[in-house]
GROMACS .gro file of C-alpha atoms in nm:
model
  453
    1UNK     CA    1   1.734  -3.708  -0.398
    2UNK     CA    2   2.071  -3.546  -0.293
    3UNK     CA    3   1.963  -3.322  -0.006
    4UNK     CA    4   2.160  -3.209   0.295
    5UNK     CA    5   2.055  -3.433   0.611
    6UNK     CA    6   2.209  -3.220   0.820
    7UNK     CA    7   2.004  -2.886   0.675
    8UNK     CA    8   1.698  -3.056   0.548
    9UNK     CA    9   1.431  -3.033   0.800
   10UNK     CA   10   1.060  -3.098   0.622
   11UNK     CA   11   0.767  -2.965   0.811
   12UNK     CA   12   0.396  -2.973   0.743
   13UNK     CA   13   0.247  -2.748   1.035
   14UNK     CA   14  -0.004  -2.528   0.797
   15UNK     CA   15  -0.198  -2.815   0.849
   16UNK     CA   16  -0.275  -2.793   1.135
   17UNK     CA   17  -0.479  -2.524   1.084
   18UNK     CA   18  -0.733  -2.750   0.897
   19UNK     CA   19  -0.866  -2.720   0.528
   20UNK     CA   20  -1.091  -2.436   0.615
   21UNK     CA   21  -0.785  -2.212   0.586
   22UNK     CA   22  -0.682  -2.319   0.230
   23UNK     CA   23  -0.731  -2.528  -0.051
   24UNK     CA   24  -0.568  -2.848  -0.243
   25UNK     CA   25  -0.467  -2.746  -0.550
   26UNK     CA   26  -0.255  -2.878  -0.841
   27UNK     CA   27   0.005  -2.669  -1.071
   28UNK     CA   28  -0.015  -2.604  -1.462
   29UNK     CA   29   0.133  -2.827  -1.673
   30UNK     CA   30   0.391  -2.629  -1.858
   31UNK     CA   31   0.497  -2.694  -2.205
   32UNK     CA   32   0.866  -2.583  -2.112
   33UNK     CA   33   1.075  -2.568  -1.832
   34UNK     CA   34   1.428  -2.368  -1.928
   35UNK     CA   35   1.560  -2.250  -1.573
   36UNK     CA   36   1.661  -1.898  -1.530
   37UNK     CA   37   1.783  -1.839  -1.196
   38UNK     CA   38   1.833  -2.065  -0.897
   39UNK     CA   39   1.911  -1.908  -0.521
   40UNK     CA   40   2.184  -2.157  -0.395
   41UNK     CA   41   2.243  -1.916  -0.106
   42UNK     CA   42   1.920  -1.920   0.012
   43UNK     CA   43   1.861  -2.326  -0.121
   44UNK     CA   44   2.157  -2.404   0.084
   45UNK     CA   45   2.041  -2.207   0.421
   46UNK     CA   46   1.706  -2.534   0.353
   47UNK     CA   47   1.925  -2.833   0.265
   48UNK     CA   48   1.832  -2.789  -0.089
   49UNK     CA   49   2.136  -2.653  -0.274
   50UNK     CA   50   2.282  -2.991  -0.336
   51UNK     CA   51   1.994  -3.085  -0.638
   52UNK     CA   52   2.075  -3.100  -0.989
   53UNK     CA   53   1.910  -2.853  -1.219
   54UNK     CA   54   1.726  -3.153  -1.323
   55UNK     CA   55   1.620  -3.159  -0.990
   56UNK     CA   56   1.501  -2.847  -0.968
   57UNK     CA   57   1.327  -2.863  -1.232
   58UNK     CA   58   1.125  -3.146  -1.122
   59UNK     CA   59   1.020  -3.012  -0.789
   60UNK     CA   60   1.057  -2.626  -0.928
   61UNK     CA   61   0.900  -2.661  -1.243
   62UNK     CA   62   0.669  -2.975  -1.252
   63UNK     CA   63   0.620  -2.941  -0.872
   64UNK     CA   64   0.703  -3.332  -0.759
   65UNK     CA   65   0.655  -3.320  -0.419
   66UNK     CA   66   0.971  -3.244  -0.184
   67UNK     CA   67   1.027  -3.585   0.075
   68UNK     CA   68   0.847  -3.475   0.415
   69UNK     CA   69   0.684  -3.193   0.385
   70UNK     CA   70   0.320  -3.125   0.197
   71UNK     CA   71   0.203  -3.418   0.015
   72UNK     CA   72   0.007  -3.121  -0.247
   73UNK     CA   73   0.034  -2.771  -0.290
   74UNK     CA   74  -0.237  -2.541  -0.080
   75UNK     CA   75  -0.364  -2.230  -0.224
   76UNK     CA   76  -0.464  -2.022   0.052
   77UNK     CA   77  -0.730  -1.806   0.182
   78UNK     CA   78  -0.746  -1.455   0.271
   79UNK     CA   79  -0.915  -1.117   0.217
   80UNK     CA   80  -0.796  -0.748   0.176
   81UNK     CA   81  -0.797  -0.391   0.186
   82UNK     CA   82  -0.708  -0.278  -0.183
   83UNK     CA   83  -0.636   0.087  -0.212
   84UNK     CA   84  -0.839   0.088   0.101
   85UNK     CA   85  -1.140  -0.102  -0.043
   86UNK     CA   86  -1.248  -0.383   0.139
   87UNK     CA   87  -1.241  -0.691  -0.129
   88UNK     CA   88  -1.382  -1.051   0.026
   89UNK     CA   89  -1.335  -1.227  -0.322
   90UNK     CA   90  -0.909  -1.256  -0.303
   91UNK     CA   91  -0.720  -1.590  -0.249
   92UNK     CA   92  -0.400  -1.744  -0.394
   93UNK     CA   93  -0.500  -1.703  -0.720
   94UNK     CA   94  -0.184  -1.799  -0.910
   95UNK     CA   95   0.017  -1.943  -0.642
   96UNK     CA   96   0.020  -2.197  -0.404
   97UNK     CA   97   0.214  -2.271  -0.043
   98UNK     CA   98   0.410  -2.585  -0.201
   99UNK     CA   99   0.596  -2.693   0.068
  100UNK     CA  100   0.761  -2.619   0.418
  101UNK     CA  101   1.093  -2.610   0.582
  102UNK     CA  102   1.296  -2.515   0.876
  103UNK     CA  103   1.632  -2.322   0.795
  104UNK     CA  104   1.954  -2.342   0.957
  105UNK     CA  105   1.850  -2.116   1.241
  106UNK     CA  106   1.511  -2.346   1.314
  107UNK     CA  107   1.259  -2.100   1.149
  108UNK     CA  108   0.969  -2.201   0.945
  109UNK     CA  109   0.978  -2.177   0.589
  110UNK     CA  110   0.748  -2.118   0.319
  111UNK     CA  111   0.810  -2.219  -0.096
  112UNK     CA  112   0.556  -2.013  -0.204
  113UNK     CA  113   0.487  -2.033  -0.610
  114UNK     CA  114   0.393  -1.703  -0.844
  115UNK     CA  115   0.222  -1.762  -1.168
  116UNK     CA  116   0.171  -2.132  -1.082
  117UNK     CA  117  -0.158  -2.160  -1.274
  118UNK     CA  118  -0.511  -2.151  -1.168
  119UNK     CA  119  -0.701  -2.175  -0.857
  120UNK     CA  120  -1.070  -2.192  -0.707
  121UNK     CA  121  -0.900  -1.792  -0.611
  122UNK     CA  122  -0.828  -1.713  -0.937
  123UNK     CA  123  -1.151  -1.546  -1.020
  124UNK     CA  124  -1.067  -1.418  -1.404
  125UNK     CA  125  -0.711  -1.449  -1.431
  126UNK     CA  126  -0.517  -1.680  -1.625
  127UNK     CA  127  -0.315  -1.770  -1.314
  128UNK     CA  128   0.058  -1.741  -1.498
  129UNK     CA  129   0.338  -1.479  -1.466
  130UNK     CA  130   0.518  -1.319  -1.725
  131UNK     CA  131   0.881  -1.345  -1.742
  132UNK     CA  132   0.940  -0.973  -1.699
  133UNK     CA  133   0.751  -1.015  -1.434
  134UNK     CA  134   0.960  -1.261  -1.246
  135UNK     CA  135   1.263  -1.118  -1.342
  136UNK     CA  136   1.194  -0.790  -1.188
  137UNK     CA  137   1.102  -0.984  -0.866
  138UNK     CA  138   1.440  -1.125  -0.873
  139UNK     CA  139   1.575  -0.846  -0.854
  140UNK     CA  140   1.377  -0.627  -0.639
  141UNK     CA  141   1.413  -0.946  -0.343
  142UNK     CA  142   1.793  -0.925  -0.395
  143UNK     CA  143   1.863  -0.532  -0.371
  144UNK     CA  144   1.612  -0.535  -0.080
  145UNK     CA  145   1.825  -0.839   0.099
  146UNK     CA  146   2.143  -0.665   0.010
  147UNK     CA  147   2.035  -0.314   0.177
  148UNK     CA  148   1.907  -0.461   0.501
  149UNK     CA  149   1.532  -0.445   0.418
  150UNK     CA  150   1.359  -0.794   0.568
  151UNK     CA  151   1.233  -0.957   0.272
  152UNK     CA  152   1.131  -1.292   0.106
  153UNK     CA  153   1.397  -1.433  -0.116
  154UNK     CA  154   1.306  -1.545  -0.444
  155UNK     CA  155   1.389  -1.912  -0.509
  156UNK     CA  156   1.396  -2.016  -0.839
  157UNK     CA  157   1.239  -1.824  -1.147
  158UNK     CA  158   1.173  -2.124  -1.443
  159UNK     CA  159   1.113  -2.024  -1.842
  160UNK     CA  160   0.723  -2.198  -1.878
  161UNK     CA  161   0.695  -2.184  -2.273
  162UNK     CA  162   0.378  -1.969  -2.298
  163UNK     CA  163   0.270  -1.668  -2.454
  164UNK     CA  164   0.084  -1.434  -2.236
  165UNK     CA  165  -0.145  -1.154  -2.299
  166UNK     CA  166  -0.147  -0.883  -2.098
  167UNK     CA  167  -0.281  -0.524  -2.154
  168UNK     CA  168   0.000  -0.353  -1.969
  169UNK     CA  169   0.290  -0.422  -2.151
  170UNK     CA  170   0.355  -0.582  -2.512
  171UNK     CA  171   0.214  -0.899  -2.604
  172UNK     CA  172   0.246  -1.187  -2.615
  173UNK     CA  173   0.462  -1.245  -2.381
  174UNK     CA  174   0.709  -1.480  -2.272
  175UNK     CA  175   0.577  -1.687  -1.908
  176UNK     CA  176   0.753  -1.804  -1.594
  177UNK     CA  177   0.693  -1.977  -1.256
  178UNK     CA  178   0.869  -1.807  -0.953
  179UNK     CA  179   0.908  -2.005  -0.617
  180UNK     CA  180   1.037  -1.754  -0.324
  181UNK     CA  181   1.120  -1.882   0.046
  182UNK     CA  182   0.930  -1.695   0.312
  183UNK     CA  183   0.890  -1.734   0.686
  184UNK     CA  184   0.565  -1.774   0.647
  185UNK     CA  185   0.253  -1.672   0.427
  186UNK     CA  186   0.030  -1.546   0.639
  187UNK     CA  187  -0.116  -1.227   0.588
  188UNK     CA  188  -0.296  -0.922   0.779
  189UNK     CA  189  -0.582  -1.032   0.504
  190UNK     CA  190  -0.597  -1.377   0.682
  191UNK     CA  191  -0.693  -1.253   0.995
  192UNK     CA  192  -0.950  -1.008   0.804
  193UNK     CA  193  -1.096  -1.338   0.632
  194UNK     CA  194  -1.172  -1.489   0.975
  195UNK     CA  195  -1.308  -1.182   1.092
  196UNK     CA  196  -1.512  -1.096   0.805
  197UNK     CA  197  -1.683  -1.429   0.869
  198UNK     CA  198  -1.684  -1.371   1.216
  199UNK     CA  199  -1.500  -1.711   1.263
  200UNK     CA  200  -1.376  -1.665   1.629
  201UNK     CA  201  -1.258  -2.041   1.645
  202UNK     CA  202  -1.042  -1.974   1.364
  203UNK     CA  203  -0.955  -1.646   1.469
  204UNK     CA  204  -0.786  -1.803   1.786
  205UNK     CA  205  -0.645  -2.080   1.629
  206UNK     CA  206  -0.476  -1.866   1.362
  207UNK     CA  207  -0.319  -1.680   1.651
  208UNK     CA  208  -0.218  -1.913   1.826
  209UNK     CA  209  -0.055  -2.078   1.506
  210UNK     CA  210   0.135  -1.731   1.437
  211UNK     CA  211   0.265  -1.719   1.779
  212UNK     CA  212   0.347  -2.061   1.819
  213UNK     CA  213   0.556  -2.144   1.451
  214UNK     CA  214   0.636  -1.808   1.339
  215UNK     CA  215   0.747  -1.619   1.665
  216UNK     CA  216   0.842  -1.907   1.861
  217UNK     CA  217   0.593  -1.843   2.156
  218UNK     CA  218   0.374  -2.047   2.319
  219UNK     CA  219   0.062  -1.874   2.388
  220UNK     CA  220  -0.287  -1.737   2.222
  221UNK     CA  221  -0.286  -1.400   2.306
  222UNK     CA  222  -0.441  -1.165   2.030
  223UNK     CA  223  -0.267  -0.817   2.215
  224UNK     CA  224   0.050  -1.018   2.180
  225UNK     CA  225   0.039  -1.110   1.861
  226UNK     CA  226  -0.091  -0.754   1.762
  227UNK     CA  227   0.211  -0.567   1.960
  228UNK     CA  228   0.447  -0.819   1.792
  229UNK     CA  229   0.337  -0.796   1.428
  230UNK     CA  230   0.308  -0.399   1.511
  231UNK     CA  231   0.703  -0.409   1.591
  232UNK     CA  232   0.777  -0.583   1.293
  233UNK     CA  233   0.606  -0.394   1.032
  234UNK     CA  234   0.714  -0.080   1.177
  235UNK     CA  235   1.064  -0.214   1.103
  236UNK     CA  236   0.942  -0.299   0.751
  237UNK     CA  237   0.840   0.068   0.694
  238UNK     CA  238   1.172   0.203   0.836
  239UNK     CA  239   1.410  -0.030   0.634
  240UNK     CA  240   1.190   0.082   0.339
  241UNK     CA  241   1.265   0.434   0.361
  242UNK     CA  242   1.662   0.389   0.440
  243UNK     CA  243   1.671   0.190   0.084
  244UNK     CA  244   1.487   0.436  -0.097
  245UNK     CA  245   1.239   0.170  -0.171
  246UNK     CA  246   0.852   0.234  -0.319
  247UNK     CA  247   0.665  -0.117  -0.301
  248UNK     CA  248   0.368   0.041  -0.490
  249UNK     CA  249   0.088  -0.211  -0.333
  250UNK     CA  250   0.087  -0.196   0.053
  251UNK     CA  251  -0.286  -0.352   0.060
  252UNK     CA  252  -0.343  -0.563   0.368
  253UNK     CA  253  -0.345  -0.919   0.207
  254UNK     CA  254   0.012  -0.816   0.096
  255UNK     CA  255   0.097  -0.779   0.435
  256UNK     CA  256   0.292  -1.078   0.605
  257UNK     CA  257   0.236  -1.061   0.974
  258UNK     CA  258   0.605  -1.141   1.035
  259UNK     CA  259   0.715  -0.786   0.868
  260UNK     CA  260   0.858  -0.980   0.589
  261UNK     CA  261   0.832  -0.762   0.248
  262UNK     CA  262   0.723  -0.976  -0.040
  263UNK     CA  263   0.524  -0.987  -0.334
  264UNK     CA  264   0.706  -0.720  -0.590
  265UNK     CA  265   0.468  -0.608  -0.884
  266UNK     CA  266   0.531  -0.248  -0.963
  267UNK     CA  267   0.762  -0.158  -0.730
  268UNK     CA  268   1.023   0.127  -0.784
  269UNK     CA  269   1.359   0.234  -0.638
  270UNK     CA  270   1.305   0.621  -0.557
  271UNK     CA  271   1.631   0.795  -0.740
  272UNK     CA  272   1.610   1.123  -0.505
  273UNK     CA  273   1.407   1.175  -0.150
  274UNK     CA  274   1.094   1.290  -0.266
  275UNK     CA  275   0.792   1.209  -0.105
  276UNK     CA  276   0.559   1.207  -0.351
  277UNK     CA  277   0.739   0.952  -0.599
  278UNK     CA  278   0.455   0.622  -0.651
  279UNK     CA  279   0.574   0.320  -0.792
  280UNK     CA  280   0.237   0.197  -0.981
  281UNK     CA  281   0.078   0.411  -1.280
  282UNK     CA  282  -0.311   0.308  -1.101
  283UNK     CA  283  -0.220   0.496  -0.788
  284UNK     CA  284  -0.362   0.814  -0.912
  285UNK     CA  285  -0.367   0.924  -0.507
  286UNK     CA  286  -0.012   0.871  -0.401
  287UNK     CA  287  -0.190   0.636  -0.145
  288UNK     CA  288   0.102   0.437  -0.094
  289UNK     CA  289   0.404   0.693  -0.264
  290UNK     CA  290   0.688   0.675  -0.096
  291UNK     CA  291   0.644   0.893   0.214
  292UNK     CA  292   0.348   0.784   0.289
  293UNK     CA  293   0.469   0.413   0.354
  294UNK     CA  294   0.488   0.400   0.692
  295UNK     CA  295   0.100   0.567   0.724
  296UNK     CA  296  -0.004   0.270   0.458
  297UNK     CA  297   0.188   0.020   0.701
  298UNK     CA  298   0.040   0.179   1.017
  299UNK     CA  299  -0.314   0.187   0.856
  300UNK     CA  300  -0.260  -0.214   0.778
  301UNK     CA  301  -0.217  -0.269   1.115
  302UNK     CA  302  -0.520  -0.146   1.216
  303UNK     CA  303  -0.736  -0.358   0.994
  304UNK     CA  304  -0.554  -0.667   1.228
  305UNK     CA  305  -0.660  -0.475   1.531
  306UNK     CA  306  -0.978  -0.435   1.432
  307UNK     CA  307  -0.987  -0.824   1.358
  308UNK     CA  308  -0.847  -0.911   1.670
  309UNK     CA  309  -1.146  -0.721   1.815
  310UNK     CA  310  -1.387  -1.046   1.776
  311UNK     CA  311  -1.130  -1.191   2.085
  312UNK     CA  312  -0.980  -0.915   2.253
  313UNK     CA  313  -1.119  -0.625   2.469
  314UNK     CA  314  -1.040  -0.296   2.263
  315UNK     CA  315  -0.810  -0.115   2.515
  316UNK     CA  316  -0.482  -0.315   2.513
  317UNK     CA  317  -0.522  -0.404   2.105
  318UNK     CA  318  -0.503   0.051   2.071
  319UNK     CA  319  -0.222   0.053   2.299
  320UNK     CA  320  -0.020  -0.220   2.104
  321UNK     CA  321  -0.185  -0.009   1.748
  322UNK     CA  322  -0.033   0.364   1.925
  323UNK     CA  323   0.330   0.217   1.956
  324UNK     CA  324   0.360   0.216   1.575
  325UNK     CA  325   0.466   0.562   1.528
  326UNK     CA  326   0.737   0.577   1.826
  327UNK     CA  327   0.864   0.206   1.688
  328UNK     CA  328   0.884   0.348   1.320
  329UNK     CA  329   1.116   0.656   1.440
  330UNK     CA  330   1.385   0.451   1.652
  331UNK     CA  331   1.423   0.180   1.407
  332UNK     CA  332   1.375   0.432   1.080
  333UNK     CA  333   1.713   0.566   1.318
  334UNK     CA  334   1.846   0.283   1.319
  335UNK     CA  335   1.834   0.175   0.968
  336UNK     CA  336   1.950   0.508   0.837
  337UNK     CA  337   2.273   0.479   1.029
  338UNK     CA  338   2.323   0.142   0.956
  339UNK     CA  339   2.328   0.236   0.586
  340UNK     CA  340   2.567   0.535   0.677
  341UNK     CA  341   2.794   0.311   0.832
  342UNK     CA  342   2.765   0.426   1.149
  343UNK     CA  343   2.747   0.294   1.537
  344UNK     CA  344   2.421   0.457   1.727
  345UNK     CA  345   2.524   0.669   2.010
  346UNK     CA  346   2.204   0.772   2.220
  347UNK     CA  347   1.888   0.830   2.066
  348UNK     CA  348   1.855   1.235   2.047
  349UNK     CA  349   2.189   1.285   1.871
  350UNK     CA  350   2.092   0.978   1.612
  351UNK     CA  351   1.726   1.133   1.504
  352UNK     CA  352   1.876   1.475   1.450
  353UNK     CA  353   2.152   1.307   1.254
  354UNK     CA  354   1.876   1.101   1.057
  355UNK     CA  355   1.679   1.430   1.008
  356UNK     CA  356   2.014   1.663   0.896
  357UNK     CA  357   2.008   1.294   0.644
  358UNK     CA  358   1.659   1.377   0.493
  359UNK     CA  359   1.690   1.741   0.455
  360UNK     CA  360   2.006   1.757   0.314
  361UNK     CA  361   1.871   1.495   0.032
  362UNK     CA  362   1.534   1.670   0.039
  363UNK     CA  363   1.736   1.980  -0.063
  364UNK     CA  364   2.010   1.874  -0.263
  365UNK     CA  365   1.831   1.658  -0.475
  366UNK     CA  366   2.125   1.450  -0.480
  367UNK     CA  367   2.063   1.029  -0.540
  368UNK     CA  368   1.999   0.822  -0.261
  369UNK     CA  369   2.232   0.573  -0.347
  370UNK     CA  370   2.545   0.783  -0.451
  371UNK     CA  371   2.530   0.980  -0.121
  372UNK     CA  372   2.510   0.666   0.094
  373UNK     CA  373   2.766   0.506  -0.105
  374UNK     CA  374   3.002   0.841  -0.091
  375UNK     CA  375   2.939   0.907   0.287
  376UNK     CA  376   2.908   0.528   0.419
  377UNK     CA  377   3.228   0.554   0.760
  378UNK     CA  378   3.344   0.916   0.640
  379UNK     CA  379   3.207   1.250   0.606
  380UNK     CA  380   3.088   1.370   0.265
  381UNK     CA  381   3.343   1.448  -0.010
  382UNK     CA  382   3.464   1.775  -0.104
  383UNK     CA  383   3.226   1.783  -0.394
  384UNK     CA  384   2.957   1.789  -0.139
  385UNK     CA  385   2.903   2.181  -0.066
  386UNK     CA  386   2.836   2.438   0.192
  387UNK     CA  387   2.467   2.314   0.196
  388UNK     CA  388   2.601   1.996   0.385
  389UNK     CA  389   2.735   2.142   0.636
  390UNK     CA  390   2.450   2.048   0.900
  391UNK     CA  391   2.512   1.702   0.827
  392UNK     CA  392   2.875   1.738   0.879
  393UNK     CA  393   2.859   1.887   1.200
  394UNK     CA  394   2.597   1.599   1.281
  395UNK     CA  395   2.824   1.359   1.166
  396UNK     CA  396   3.065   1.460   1.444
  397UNK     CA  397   3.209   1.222   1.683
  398UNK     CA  398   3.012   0.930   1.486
  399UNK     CA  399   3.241   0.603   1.456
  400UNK     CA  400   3.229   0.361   1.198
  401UNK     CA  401   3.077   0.039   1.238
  402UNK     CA  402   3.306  -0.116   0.955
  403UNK     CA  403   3.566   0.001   0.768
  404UNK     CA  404   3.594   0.075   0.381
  405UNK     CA  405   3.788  -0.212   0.251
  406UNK     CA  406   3.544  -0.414   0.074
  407UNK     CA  407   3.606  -0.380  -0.331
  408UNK     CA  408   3.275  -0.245  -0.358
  409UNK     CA  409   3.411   0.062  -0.262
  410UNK     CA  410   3.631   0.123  -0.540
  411UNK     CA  411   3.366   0.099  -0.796
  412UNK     CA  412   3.074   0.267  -0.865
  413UNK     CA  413   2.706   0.328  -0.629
  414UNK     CA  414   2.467  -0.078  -0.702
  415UNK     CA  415   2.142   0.106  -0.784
  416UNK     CA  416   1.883  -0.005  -0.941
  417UNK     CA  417   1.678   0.257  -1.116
  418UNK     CA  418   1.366   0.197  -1.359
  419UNK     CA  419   1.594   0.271  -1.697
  420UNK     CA  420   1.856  -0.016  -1.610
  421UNK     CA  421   1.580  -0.277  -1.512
  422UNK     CA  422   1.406  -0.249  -1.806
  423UNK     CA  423   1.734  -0.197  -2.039
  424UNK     CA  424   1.810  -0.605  -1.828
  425UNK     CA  425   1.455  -0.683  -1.971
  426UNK     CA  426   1.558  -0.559  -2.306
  427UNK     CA  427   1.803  -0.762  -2.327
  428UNK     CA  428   1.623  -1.073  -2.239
  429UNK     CA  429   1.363  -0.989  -2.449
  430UNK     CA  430   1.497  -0.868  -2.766
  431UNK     CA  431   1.823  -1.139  -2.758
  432UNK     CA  432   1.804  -1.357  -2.483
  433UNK     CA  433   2.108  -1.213  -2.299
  434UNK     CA  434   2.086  -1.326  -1.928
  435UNK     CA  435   2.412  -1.140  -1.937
  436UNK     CA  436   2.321  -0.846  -1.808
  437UNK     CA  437   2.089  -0.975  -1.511
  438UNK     CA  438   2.366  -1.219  -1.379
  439UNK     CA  439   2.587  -0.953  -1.369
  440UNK     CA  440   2.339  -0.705  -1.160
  441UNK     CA  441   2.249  -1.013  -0.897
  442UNK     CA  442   2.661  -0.991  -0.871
  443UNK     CA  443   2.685  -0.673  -0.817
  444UNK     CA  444   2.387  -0.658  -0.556
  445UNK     CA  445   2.570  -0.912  -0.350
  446UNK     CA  446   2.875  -0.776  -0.380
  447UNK     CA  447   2.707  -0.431  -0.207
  448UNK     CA  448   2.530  -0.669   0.013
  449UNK     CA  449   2.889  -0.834   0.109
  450UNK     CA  450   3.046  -0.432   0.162
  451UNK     CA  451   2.707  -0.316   0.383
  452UNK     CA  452   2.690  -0.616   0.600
  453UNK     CA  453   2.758  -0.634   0.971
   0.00000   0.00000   0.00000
């Protein structure tokens, strides 16, 4: 096998944790294998971009163990808050953790599979993925990496051969296996699992595990952990509101507790700022629309506080909880000027700047990503009228962080709106033109390449 030795680093530390925190499963035996879409950026940041597609089939596809690292794939277990209704029956139910790596930087990875087949978690579900299915995870992961947002990366995305039926969308349909890279699969649902079974052993070692592999600290303290994964996810909620994202299913079990994003099933790009814009047809509510994010994020929290009870005295486990909202604001801040393409000043002049942002797109109704792409290091264009003016004036004095030279900027706004993903499926579906989906992953990375630091 032609991996990097340099890069390659196999680890097996989930098992550690003992096989009361998962279970050995195997993967479906597909009748087809045709690969879509393989991440050599991210493969290459694991030692991994060196295999042939034949490969990657093999350990992408047919799941042959990777040298080093788990000797079977684990599905593992968890519970969850779903639409806020406490559900003890969840589980990988068509994936599996099927191996684990450290990257170039010494964090601990996760190839975690999607529509991998069946599992003991699988309740009645057929335990596959539909193509569309993967492909809009593809993309979702990508546009979220290229606007700043922390997020799994998807992996691979494999053609499986089989025809699906799903009352949703139009069947049969065609199937896929997705593997994404992830620092880490544990969830807020994990902890709730322990909890639930009031498991305090496993409780602390699960804690301990978090801080130890996927913060790099070597302790056991729950208010730690809390005030840590509290940080994180209010960073999550901020860096989804800068990118005009909607995730559609913030339930605790699709929490990760290192305020990594994953797991994209209905998710939306919101076109203009409006609050009230939900990204599944079932949330009849607007539970988790897209203003109300960082409240979903902020409740999810709570549920690991209130797990984190069984070991911790109450008191310091609020205090970490009540940081949320002051944590959301200065990085929410921060990510909106980062997408302007501005340096911070002091914190009182950046918030009013941020809120002259939101009500001037509140107002206008102008699209999110054709007034960040017109106004990223320079003030908005003459087309922009007198009803910008406040965010002119708060614009004042504010220096670039980077300057417009990237080609990007001579083209058009990279969004990615609900009409062009599913005229990519269409494609796909109706001719099997990949055409239009390699282009768009271009063009993502290409804005990714323009935003970056």
């Amino acid at each position: 096998m032609p991996i990097d030795p340099q890069a390659y680093r196999p680890e097996t530390t989930i098992l550690e944790l003992g096989d009361g925190f998962y279970d050995p499963v195997a993967a479906a035996d597909f009748p087809r294998a045709v690969l879509r879409f393989r991440n050599d950026r991210a493969a290459d940041e694991v030692g991994l971009s060196t295999l042939s597609d034949e490969e990657w089939i093999a350990h992408f596809g047919r799941f042959m163990p990777l040298p080093g690292t788990l000797p079977q794939p684990l599905a593992l277990r968890y519970h969850g808050n779903q639409f806020r209704q406490y559900n003890p029956e969840l589980g990988d139910g068509r994936g599996f953790t099927f191996a684990q790596l450290r990257d170039r930087n010494g964090r601990l990875m996760d190839l975690g599979t999607k529509g991998s087949g069946q599992t003991p978690w699988s309740r009645f579900g057929d335990g596959r993925l539909t193509l569309k299915g993967g492909v809009r995870e593809v993309l979702a992961s990508e546009m979220l990496e290229a606007l700043g947002v922390p997020t799994s990366r998807n992996f691979s995305l494999i053609e499986t051969g089989e025809a699906l039926d799903r009352g949703d969308e139009p069947s049969p349909t065609r199937s896929a296996v997705l593997v994404r890279l992830s620092h880490g699969h544990i969830r807020i649902g994990t902890f709730q699992r322990l909890a639930y079974n009031r498991d305090e052993a496993g409780l602390r070692a699960l804690t301990a595990y978090v801080l130890r592999h996927l913060y790099g600290e070597d302790a056991d303290d729950p208010v730690r952990l809390l005030d840590l994964v509290v940080d994180r996810n209010a960073t999550l909620a901020a860096r989804y509101m800068a990118a005009g994202f909607v995730h559609g299913v913030l339930n605790s079990d699709n929490i990760n507790v290192t305020g990594e994003s994953f797991d994209y099933g209905p998710w939306r790009f919101a076109p203009t700022w409006d609050p009230a814009i939900v990204a599944a047809y079932f949330d009849h509510a607007g539970l988790y629309a897209f203003g109300r994010q960082p409240e979903a994020i902020h409740w999810d929290a709570m549920q690991l506080a209130v797990s984190l009870r069984q070991i911790s005295d109450a008191e310091p486990l609020i205090a970490a909880l009540d940081r949320f909202p002051d944590r959301y604001q200065r990085a929410v801040t921060s990510a909106i000027l980062w997408r302007l393409g501005r340096t911070p000043r002091d914190h009182e002049r950046d918030r009013a700047l941020v809120q002259a942002v939101e009500r001037a797109l509140r107002t206008t109704g102008t699209e999110i990503a054709r007034f960040f792409f017109d106004v990223f290091a320079t003030d908005p264009p003459a087309g922009y009228g007198t009803e910008w003016e406040e965010l002119r004036a708060a614009l004042s004095g504010y220096a670039p962080r980077k300057p417009r030279e990237h080609p990007f900027w001579s083209d058009e706004p990279c969004a990615m709106l609900i009409d062009e993903v599913e005229a990519i499926w269409s494609a796909i579906d109706r001719d099997d033109d990949w055409a239009p989906f390699h282009h768009k992953v271009h063009a993502i990375r290409q804005m990714g390449q323009a935003l970056a630091d």
